[in-house]
Every structure is written in structure tokens, then in C-alpha cells.
Coordinates of C-alpha atoms and ligand atoms in Angstrom, one line a residue:
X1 CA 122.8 128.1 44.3
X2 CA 120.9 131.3 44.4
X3 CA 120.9 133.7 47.2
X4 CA 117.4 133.0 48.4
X5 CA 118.1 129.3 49.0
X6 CA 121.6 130.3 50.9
X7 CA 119.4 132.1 53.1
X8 CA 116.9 129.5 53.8
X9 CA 119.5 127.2 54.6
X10 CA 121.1 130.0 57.0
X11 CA 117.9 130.5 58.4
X12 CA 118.5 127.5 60.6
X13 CA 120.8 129.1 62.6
X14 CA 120.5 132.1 65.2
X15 CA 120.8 135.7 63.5
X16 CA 123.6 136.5 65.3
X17 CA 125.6 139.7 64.3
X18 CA 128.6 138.6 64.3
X19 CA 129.6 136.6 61.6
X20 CA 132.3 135.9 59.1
X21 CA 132.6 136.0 54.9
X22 CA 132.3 132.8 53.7
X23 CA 134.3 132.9 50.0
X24 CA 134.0 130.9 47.8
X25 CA 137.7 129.3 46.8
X26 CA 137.2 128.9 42.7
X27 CA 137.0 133.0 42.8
X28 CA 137.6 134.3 46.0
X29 CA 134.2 135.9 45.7
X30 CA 132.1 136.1 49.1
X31 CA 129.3 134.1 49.5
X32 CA 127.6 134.9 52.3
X33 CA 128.1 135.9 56.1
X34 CA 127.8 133.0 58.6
X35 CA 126.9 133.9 61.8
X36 CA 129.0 132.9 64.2
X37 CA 127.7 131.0 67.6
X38 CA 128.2 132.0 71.5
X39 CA 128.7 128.9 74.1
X40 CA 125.1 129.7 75.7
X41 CA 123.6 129.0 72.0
X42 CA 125.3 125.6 72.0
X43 CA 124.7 124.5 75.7
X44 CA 121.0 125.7 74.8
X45 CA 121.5 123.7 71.4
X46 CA 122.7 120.5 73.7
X47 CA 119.6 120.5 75.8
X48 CA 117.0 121.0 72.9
X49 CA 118.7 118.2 71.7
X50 CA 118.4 116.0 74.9
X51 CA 114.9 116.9 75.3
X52 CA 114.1 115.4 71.6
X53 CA 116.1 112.4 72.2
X54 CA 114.0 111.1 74.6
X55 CA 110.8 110.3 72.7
X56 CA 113.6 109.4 69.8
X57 CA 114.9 106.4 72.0
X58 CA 111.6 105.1 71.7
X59 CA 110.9 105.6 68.0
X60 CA 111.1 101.6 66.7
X61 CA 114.9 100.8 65.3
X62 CA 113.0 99.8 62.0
X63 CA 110.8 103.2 62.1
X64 CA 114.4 104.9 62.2
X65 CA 115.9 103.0 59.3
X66 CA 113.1 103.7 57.6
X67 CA 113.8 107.6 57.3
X68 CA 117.4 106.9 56.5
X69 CA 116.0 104.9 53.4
X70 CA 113.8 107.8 52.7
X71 CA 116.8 110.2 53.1
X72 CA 119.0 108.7 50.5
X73 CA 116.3 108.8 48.2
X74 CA 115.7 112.3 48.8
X75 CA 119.3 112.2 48.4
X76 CA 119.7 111.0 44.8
X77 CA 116.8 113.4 43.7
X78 CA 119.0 116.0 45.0
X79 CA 122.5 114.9 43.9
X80 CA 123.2 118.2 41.5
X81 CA 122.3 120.9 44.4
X82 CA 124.9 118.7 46.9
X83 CA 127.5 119.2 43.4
X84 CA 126.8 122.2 43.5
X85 CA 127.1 123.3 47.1
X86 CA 130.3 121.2 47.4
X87 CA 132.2 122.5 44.3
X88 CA 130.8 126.2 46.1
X89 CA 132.3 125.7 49.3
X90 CA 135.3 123.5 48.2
X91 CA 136.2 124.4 44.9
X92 CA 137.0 120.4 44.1
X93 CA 136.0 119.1 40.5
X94 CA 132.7 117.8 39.8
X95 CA 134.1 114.1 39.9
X96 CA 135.3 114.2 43.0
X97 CA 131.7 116.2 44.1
X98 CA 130.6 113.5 42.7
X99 CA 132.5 110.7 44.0
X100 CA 131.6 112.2 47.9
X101 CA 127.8 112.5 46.9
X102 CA 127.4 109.1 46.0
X103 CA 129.6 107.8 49.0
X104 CA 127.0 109.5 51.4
X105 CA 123.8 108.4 49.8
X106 CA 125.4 104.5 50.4
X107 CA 126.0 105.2 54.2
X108 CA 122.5 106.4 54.6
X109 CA 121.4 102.7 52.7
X110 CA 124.0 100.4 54.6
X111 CA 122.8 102.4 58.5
X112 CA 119.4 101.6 57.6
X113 CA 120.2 98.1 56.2
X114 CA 122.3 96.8 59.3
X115 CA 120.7 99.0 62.4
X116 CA 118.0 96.4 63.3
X117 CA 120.7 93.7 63.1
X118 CA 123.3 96.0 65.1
X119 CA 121.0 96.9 67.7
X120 CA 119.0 93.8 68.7
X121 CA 119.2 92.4 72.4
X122 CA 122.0 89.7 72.1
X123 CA 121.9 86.3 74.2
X124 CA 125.3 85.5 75.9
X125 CA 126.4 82.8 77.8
X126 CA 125.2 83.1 81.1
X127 CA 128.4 81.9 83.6
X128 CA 125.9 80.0 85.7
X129 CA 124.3 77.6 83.5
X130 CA 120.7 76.6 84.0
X131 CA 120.6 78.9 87.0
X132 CA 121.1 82.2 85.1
X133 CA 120.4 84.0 81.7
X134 CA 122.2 86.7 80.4
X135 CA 121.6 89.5 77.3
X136 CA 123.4 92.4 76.5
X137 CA 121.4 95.6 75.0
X138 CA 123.2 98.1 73.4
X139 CA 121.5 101.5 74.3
X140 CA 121.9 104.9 73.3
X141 CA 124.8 107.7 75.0
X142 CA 122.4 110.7 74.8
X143 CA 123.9 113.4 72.8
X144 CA 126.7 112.9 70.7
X145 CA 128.7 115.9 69.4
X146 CA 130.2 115.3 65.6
X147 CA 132.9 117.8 64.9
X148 CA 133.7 117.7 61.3
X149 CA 135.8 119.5 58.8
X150 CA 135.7 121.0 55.4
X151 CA 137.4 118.7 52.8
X152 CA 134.8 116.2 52.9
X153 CA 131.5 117.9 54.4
X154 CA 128.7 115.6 53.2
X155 CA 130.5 112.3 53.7
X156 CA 132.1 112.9 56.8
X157 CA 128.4 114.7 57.9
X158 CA 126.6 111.3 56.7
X159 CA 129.1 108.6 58.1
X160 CA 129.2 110.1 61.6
X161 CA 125.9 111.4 62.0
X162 CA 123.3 108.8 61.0
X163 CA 124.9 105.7 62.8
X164 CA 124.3 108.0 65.9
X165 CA 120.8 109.2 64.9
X166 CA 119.9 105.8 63.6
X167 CA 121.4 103.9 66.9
X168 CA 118.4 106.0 68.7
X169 CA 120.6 109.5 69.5
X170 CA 120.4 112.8 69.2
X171 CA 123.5 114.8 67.6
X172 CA 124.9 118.8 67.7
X173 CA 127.3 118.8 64.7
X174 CA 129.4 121.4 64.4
X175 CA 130.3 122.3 60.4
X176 CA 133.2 124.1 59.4
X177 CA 132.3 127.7 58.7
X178 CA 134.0 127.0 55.5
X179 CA 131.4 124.1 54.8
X180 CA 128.3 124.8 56.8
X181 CA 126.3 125.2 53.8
X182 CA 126.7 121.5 52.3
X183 CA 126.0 120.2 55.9
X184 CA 122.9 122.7 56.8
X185 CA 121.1 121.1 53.1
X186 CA 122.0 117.2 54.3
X187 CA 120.0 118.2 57.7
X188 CA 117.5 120.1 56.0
X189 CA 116.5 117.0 53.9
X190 CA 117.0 114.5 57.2
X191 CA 113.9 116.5 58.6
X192 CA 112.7 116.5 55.7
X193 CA 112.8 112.7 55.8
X194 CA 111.9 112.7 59.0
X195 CA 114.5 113.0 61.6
X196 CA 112.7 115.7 64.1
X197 CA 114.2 118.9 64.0
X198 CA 115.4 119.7 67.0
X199 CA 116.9 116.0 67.4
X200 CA 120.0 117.3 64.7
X201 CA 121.4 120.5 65.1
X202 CA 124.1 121.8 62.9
X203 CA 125.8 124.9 65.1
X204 CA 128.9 127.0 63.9
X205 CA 131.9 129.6 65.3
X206 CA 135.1 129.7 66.0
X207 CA 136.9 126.5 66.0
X208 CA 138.3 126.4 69.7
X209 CA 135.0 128.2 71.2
X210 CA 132.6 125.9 69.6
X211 CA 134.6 122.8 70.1
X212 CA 135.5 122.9 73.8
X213 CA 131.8 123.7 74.3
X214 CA 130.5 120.4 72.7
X215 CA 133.1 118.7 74.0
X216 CA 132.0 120.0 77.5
X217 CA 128.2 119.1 77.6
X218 CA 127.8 116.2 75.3
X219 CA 128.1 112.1 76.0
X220 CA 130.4 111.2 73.2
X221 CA 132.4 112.9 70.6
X222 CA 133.2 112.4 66.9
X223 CA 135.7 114.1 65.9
X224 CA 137.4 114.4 62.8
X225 CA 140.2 116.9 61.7
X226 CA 144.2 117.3 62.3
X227 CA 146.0 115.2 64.5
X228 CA 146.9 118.3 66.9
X229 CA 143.2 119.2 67.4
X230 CA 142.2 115.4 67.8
X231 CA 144.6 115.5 70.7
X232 CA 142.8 118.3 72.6
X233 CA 139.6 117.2 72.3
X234 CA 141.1 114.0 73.5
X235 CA 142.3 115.6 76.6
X236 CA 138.9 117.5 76.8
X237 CA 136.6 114.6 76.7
X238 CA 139.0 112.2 78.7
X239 CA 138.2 115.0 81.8
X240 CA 134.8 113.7 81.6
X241 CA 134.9 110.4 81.2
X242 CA 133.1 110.4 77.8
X243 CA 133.9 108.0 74.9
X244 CA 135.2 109.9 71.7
X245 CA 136.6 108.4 67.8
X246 CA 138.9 110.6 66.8
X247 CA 139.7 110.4 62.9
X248 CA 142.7 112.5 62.1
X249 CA 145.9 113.1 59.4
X250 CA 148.0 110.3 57.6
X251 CA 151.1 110.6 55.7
X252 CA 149.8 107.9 53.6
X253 CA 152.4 105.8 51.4
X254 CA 152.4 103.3 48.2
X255 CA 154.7 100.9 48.0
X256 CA 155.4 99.7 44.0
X257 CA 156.2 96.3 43.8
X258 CA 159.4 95.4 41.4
X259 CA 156.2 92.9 38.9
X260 CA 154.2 95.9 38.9
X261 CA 153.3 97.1 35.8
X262 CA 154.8 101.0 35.5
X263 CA 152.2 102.9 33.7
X264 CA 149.8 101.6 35.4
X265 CA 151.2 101.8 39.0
X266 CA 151.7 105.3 38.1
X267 CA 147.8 105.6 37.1
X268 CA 147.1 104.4 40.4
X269 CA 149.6 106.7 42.4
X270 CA 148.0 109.9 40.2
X271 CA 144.3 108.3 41.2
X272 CA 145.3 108.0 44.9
X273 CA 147.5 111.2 45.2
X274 CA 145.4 113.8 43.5
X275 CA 141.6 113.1 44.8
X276 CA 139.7 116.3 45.8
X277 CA 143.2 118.0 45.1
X278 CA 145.0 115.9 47.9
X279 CA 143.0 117.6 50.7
X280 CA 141.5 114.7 51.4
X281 CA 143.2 112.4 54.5
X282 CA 143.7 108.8 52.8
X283 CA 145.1 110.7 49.6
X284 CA 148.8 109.2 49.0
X285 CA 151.3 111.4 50.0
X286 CA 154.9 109.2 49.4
X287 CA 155.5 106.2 46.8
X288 CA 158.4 104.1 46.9
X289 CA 159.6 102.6 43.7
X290 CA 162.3 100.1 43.3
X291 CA 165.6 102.0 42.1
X292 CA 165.8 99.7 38.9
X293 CA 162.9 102.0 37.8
X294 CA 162.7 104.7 39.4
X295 CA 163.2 107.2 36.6
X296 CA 160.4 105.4 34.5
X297 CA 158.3 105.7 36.8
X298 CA 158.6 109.3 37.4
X299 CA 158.5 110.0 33.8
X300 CA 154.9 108.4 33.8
X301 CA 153.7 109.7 36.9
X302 CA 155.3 113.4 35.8
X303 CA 154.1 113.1 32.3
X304 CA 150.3 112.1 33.3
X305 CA 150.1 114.5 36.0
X306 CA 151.1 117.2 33.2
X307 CA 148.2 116.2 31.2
X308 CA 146.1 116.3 34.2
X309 CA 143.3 119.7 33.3
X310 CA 142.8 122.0 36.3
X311 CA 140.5 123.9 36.7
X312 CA 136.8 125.4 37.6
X313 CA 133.8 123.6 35.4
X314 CA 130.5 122.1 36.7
X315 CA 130.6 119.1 34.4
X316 CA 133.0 116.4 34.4
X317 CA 135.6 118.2 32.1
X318 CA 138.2 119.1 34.6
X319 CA 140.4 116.7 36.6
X320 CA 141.5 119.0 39.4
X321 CA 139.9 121.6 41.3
X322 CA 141.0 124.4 43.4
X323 CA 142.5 124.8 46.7
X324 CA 139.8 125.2 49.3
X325 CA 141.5 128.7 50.2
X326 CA 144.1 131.3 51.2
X327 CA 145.6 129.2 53.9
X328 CA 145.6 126.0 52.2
X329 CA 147.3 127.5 49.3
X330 CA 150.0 129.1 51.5
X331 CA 149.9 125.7 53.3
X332 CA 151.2 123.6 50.3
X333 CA 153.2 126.4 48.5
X334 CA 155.1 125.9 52.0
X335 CA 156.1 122.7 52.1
X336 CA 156.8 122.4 48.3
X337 CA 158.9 125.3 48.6
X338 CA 160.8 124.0 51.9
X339 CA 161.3 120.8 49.9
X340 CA 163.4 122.4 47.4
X341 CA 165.4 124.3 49.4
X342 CA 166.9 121.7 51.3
X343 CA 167.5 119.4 48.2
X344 CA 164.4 118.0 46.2
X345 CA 163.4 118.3 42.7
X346 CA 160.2 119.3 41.5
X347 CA 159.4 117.0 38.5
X348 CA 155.4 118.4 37.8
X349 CA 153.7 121.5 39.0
X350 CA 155.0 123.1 41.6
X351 CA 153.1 125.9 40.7
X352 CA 150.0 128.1 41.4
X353 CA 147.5 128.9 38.4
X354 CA 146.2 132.7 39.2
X355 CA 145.0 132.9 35.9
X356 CA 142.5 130.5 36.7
X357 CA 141.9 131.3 39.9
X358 CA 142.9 132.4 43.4
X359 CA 144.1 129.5 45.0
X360 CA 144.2 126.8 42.8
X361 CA 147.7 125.3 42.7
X362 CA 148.7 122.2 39.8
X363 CA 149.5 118.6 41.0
X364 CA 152.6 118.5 41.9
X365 CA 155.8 115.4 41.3
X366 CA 158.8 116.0 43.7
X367 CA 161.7 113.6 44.1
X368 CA 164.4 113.4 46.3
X369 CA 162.9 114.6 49.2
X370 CA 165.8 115.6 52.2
X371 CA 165.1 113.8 55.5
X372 CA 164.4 117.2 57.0
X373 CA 162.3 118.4 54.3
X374 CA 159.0 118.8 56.5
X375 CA 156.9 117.2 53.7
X376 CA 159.1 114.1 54.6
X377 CA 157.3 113.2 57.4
X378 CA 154.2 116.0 58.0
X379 CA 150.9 115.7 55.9
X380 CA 150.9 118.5 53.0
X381 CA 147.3 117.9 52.6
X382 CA 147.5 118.9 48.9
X383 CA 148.1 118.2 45.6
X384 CA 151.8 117.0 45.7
X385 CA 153.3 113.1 46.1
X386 CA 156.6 112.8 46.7
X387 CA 158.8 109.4 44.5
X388 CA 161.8 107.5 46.4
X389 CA 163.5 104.7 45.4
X390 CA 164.2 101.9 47.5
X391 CA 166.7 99.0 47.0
X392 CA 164.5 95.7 48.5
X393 CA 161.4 95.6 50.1
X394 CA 162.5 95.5 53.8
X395 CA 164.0 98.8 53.3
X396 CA 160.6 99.8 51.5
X397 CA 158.5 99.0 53.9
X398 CA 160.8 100.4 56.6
X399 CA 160.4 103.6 54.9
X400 CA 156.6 103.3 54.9
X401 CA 156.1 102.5 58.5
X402 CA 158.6 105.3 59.5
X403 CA 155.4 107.9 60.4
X404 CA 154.0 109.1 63.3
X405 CA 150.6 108.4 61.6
X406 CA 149.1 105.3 60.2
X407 CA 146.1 105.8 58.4
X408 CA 146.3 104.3 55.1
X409 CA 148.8 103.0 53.0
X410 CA 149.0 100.9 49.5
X411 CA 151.0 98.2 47.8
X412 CA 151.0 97.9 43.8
X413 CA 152.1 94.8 42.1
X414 CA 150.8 91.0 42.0
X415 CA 148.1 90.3 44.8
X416 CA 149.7 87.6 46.4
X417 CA 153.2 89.8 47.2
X418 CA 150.9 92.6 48.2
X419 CA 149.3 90.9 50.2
X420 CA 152.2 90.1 52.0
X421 CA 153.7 93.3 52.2
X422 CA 149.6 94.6 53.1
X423 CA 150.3 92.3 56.9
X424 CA 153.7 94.0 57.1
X425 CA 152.5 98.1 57.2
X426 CA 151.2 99.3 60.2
X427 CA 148.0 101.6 58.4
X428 CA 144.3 101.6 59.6
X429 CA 143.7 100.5 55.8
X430 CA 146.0 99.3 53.2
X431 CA 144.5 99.5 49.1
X432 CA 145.9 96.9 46.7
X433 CA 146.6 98.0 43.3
X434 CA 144.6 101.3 44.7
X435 CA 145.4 104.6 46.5
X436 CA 142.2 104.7 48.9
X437 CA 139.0 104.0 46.8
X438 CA 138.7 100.2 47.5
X439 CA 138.7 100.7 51.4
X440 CA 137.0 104.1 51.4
X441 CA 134.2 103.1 49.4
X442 CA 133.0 100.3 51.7
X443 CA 130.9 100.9 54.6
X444 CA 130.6 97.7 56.1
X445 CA 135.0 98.1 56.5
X446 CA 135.7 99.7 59.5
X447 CA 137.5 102.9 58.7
X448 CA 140.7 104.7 61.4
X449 CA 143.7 105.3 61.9
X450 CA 146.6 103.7 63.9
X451 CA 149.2 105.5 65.8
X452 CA 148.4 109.3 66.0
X453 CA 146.4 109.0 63.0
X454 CA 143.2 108.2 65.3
X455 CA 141.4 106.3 67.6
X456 CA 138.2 104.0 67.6
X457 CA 136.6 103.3 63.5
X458 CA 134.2 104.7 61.9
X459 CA 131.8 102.4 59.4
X460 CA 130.8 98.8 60.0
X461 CA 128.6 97.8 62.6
X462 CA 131.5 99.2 65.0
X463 CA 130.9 102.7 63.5
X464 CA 127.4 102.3 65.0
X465 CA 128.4 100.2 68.4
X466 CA 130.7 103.6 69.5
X467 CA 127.6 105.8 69.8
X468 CA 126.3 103.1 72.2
X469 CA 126.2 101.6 75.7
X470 CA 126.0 98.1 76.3
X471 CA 124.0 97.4 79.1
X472 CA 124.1 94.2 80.5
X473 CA 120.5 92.0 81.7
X474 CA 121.0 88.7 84.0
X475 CA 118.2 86.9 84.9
X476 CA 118.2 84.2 88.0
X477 CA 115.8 81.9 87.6
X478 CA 113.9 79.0 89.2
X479 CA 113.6 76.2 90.6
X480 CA 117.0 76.4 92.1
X481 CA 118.3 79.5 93.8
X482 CA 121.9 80.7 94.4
X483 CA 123.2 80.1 97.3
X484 CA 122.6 82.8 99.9
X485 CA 124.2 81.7 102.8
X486 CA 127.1 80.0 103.2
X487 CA 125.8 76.2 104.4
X488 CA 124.3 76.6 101.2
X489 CA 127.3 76.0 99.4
X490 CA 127.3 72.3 101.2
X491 CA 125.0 71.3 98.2
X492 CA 126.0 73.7 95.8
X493 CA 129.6 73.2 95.8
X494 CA 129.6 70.1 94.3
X495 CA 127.1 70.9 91.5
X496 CA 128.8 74.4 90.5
X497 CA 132.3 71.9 90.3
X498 CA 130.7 70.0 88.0
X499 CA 129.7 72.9 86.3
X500 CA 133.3 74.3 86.0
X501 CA 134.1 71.0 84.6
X502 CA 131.2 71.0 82.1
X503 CA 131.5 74.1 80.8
X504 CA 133.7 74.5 77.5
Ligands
NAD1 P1 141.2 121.0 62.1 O1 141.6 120.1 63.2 O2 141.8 122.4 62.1 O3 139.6 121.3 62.2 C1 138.7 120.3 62.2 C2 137.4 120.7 62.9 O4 137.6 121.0 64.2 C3 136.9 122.1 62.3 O5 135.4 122.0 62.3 C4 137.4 123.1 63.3 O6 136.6 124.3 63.4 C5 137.2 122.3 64.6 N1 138.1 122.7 65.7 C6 139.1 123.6 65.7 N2 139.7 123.7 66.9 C7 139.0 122.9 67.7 C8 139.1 122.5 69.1 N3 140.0 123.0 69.9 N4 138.2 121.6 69.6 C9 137.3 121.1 68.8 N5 137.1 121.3 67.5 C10 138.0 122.2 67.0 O7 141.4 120.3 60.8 P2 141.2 120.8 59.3 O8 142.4 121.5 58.9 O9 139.9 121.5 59.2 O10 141.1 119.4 58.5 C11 142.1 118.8 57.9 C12 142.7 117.7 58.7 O11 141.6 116.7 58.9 C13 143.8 116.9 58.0 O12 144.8 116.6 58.9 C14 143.1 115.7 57.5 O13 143.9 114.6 57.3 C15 142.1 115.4 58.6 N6 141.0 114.6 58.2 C16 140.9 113.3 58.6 C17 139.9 112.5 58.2 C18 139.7 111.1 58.6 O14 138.7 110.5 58.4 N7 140.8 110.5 59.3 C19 138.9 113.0 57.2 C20 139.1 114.3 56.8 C21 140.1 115.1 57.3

């Protein structure tokens, strides 16, 4: 990306002189500066916002869906600048660049597939037959704030955004400083497309500042990021009565059945632990294996995760990317080294690579991780998956339920036992004979968390529905009235009994 088009994408925002270095993680080379915003710039942000939402209301829901189609072509002529600008401001490989890309040019298709459908006036059953009709509309909130973070920029930008854009909204996002870049190019080709400009703003700052003051002067908030933040915009929005989804951590497990087959269960686990170098929130974190095999299966998870190639390219030759920073680095080193010194045993990795770059640190195998290890029950959010044994399948599944979060979860082996043991965890998605792809790549699933791991879903018509009112229509209608007074019930009475008794 050259430093003319970094500009015109920071352009967008306010030339404010305070800012911050934005580095890029492969290098630790700075980018750019990002300005960073005041509160008035995002109240002022809010209200442009408002203003364009009214005449967007009325924009035609198939006028809408329309631009999202036009979007995600826009989107697939553009696919190597949104590599480029992820693999910039993340550092991740060019597959898993790739595997985000493609993600978000779907959710642009399936919002503009299903929002006519989604958003049409539905007939109910009236509760007075003959005598009343009843309709629910489902109308816009206003201004919804999305609050996203920086593992997954474009994707998380494209699920949250364009339900509420396409359900007739107007949106303030606010991008991670780390990621604003990825984020301001997805807007810049929605106007393109022909979302007006002032209807999505992207804003950025500090964390905190930025936050509290969406959260103060928007209808709804999306939020997605650690559990700890999730709860204070929680609190935050709960003061004012306004809806928010809140999509937060996991400690995500995968259970190995005693039929699965061992190399490839241990494929799977390296797949589901190691995307976008574990900083990714459905990325497996803990996999039980019966103890009958325990050792074999760590020799093939340790030995493919050896052969794994990390490193910086922007072709598909590498398998693993870097870090997305200082802090994450420090972050993982952290709870890897915490592990060890109360008991565990690293089997792979468990080491940076400074000769490759700053922060890039190699996929990691421990075992025997102490019950108060942190890793045991926080999320690393990196590279690393920790193997247990268990001795049957209650005691497996124990062990996989015993979380605070409950985002998503996997079981390896023959379908029909999976399936079984799929009913028993309590996870907002559970992958069979997959870490996270199978349930992450689907739109029309609804996607969330149990427990602290979230509240409300993303995708699916539901992912829509949040950023929505329903407003309720009932129509009386002729040539019988109800009653008004009460003598009027001396006829009515025995009609609405009937009615009672009619209605199933
Ligand atoms: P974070 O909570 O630190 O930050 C997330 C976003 O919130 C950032 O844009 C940040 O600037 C902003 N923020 C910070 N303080 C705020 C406040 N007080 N009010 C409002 N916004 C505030 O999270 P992070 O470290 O950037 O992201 C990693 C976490 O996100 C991990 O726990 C990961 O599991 C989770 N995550 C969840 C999902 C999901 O869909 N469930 C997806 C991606 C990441």
C-alpha cells in the first residue's frame, strides 16, 4: 500500500494533531500516524449520522440490498489491496487474509439476499378474531454504534455493519487504531457502492474515550472485544436503556473421541488452534484426548505443528504469521511461561522468532497444564493449545464445560457420538470434526457466545432483527365494534366465549 493511498484513506478522518504511530507488526516499522478523536468529534459524528438516516429509512429495502450486491463486487475486484492492508496492520499470513476477505464479501451477498425477506411487515394472529388485524413491522433503532477490534477488522466491520445499514440505519464504527486502515478502505468502497457518506462513519481514539462516548449517544451498540470491556459497555448502555450484542472471549475446547482417527484429529486441532496465529476468538485453546492415546496424539499434533512455516510472505507460502504486536507478544510469552512454572511441559514452540521478526512467536503444544496455570482457564489469544487426557467422556466433557466462557467448542470422532456429546457442551457453537470453520463460515447460523462469552448473535436473520424495533399495527375493523361500554358486553360476552373456545 503506498503512502499516497494511506493518506487518502486517512483523509476521512479529522486532521487532528494528536495522534499515535501505527506499526506495522511483521517489522515493527511505523506506518503512519492516526489521529486520534475528541468526544465533541464523535457526538458531532452521531448527529451527521442521524441526519443521513432519515432520508436512508426511506431508501426502498431492495434499493439497499442492491448496493450491498454492488459492494461485494467491488469487493472481489479489490480482494489483493484488503490482503494487503490486513497482512499490514495484522501481520497474519496471506491464507488466513484470505480466509477473512472471502468471509466478508459472503456477508455482504447473504444481507442483501435475506433483507427484503427479514424486513417485510409480518401478519400475526390478531387475539380478536374477525374483529381485529394485527402486523408487526420491524423498523430501524437510529444510530447504531459498532465497536470492533483488530484481529479480525474486515469481517467483524462487514458482519456488524451492513445488517444495520441494510435494515435501514445509520452506523459510527469505531476501528481499532491498530486496524483503522482495513476498516476506512471497506467504507470507502460502501460509498463507493453507494451507502451515503455521512450515513457510515468510521471514528478512532483511545479505547475508553471513544467507547463511553458512542455508547453514550447512540440507540444500540455492537460490540465486540474482551469479555472485561463487553461488561462495561454493558453497564454503560444498560444506563440508557439501549439494546447492545456483545461478542466477547472463549476458552474454546475439542473434545477427541476414543474412534477418532489420530492424525487426523490432530489436523483438525492444528487447523482450529493456529488460525490467524490463535488471535482469533473461536480458535481452540484446550483438547482433551482419551488417556489410551494421549502421547500419540501429541506426537502428531507436536510433530505437525513443528513443520508448520512462520513467517512474513504475501503469497500463500507461509502457514503462520506474526503477532499483531508488542503487547500481544508479551501477552502469550506470559501465559506460556506461567504454565511452565507451575508444572506444564512445552512439547512445540514455546518460542519467539526475532530473527524473523519482532513479535512473531511459533505455535506452541503444552501438556500438563496445573489447575492454576492461568492459561487453564483464561484465553491466551495466541498461538498455543494446551493436550489433557481424560479417562471417559463424562469426565471430558466436564472438563470442557468447566469455563466461565462458552463460545465455541468441538468434538472429533464419528458424527453420531459427536453429536451427542455436541447437545452435552454448553458453547454458542460446537464444530464436528472441525475447530471453528464449519460454524464461522455460515451466515445464515447465528453466531455468540453463552455465559460471559456474550450476549445476543450475530448472523442470520437475528443478526439483522437486533438492529431493529418491532413495532406493532392492530387494526379494528367493521361491521362489529368492541364493546365500549359495559351493557355492551350483554351481547358480546357470549360471542367472545365462543371465541375463547374456538380459537386453537
Ligand atoms: P478490547 O476489549 O481490548 O477492545 C475491543 C475494542 O473495544 C477496541 O476497539 C477498543 O479500542 C475498544 N474499547 C476499549 N475500551 C473500551 C471501553 N471502555 N468502551 C468501549 N470500547 C472500548 O479487546 P481486544 O483485545 O482488542 O480484542 C481481543 C478480544 O476480543 C479477545 O478476548 C477476543 O476473544 C475477542 N473477540 C471476540 C470476537 C467474537 O466474535 N466473539 C471476535 C473477535 C475478538
Amino acid at each position: 500500500m503506498s503512502e499516497t493511498s494511506i493518506q487518502a484513506l486517512v483523509a476521512h478522518l479529522p486532521a487532528n494533531t494528536d495522534t499515535v504511530p501505527v506499526l506495522n507488526p511483521a517489522n515493527g516499522k511505523k506506518i503512519y500516524d492516526l489521529p486520534q478523536m475528541t468526544v465533541a468529534q464523535i457526538e458531532a459524528a452521531v448527529d451527521s449520522a442521524r441526519n443521513a438516516q432519515i432520508d436512508w429509512a426511506k431508501t426502498p429495502v431492495s434499493e439497499r440490498a442492491d448496493i450491498l450486491l454492488e459492494l461485494s463486487k467491488l469487493m472481489v475486484t479489490d480482494e489483493a489491496k484488503f490482503l494487503d492492508l490486513l497482512q499490514l496492520e495484522t501481520a497474519k499470513s496471506r491464507a488466513h487474509a484470505f480466509e477473512e476477505t472471502i468471509g466478508a464479501m459472503n456477508s455482504a451477498k447473504y444481507y442483501a439476499k435475506i433483507s427484503a425477506k427479514t424486513l417485510a411487515r409480518k401478519k400475526t394472529d390478531s387475539g380478536i378474531p374477525f374483529l381485529t388485524k394485527t402486523y408487526v413491522d420491524q423498523v430501524p433503532v437510529g444510530v447504531v454504534g459498532v465497536i470492533t477490534p483488530w484481529n479480525y477488522p474486515l469481517a467483524l466491520t462487514m458482519l456488524d455493519v451492513l445488517p444495520a445499514l441494510a435494515a435501514g440505519n445509520a452506523v459510527v464504527q469505531k476501528a481499532d487504531n491498530q486496524t483503522a486502515l482495513t476498516v476506512l478502505f471497506a467504507r470507502h468502497l460502501a460509498v463507493e457502492a453507494g451507502i451515503p457518506a455521512e450515513l457510515w462513519t468510521v471514528v478512532v481514539g483511545d479505547g475508553e474515550l471513544v467507547g463511553n462516548a458512542i455508547t453514550d449517544n447512540v440507540d444500540y451498540v455492537a460490540f465486540t472485544g474482551s469479555t472485561a470491556t463487553g461488561r462495561k459497555v454493558a453497564e454503560r448502555a444498560a444506563k440508557r436503556l439501549i439494546g447492545c450484542s456483545l461478542e466477547l472471549g472463549g476458552k474454546n475446547p475439542m473434545i477427541v473421541l476414543d474412534g477418532a482417527n489420530i492424525k487426523r484429529a490432530a489436523e483438525i486441532a492444528l487447523a482450529g488452534a493456529f488460525g490467524s496465529a490463535g488471535q482469533l476468538c473461536v480458535s481452540i485453546e484446550r483438547v482433551y484426548v482419551p488417556n489410551r492415546i494421549k502421547d500419540e496424539f501429541t506426537k502428531e499434533l507436536a510433530k505437525r505443528t513443528d513443520s508448520l512455516t512462520v513467517g512474513r510472505s504475501s503469497d500463500f507460502s507461509m502457514d503462520i504469521g506474526s503477532l499483531t504486536g508488542y503487547n500481544q507478544l508479551q501477552r502469550v510469552m506470559g501465559y506460556v511461561d506461567d504454565a511452565v512454572s507451575t508444572g506444564a511441559t512445552v512439547v512445540a514452540g514455546g518460542t519467539s522468532v526475532p530473527e524473523t521478526g519482532p513479535y512473531f512467536f511459533r505455535p506452541t503444544v503444552v501438556t500438563n497444564v496445573n489447575q492454576n496455570a492461568r492459561m487453564y482457564r483464561q484465553e491466551v489469544f495466541g498461538p498455543v493449545i494446551a493436550v489433557e487426557g481424560y479417562e471417559d467422556l463424562d469426565e471430558a466433557i466436564r472438563l470442557a464445560n468447566d469455563t466461565e466462557l462458552g463460545l465455541n467448542a468441538s468434538v472429533v470422532g464419528p458424527e453420531r457420538e459427536a453429536m451427542a456429546v455436541a447437545k452435552r457442551l454448553n458453547a454458542g457453537g460446537v464444530n464436528i470434526n472441525e475447530g471453528f470453520r464449519a460454524t464461522f463460515a455460515s451466515m445464515e447460523t447465528p453466531m455468540g457466545g453463552f455465559k460471559s462469552s456474550g450476549q445476543g448473535r450475530r448472523n442470520g436473520p437475528g443478526g439483522m432483527l437486533r438492529y431493529t424495533e418491532a413495532k406493532a399495527i392492530g387494526i379494528s375493523r367493521g361491521p362489529i365494534r368492541l364493546p365500549s361500554r359495559a351493557k355492551d358486553y350483554n351481547k358480546m360476552a357470549p360471542l367472545m366465549r365462543l371465541l375463547i373456545k374456538w380459537i386453537k
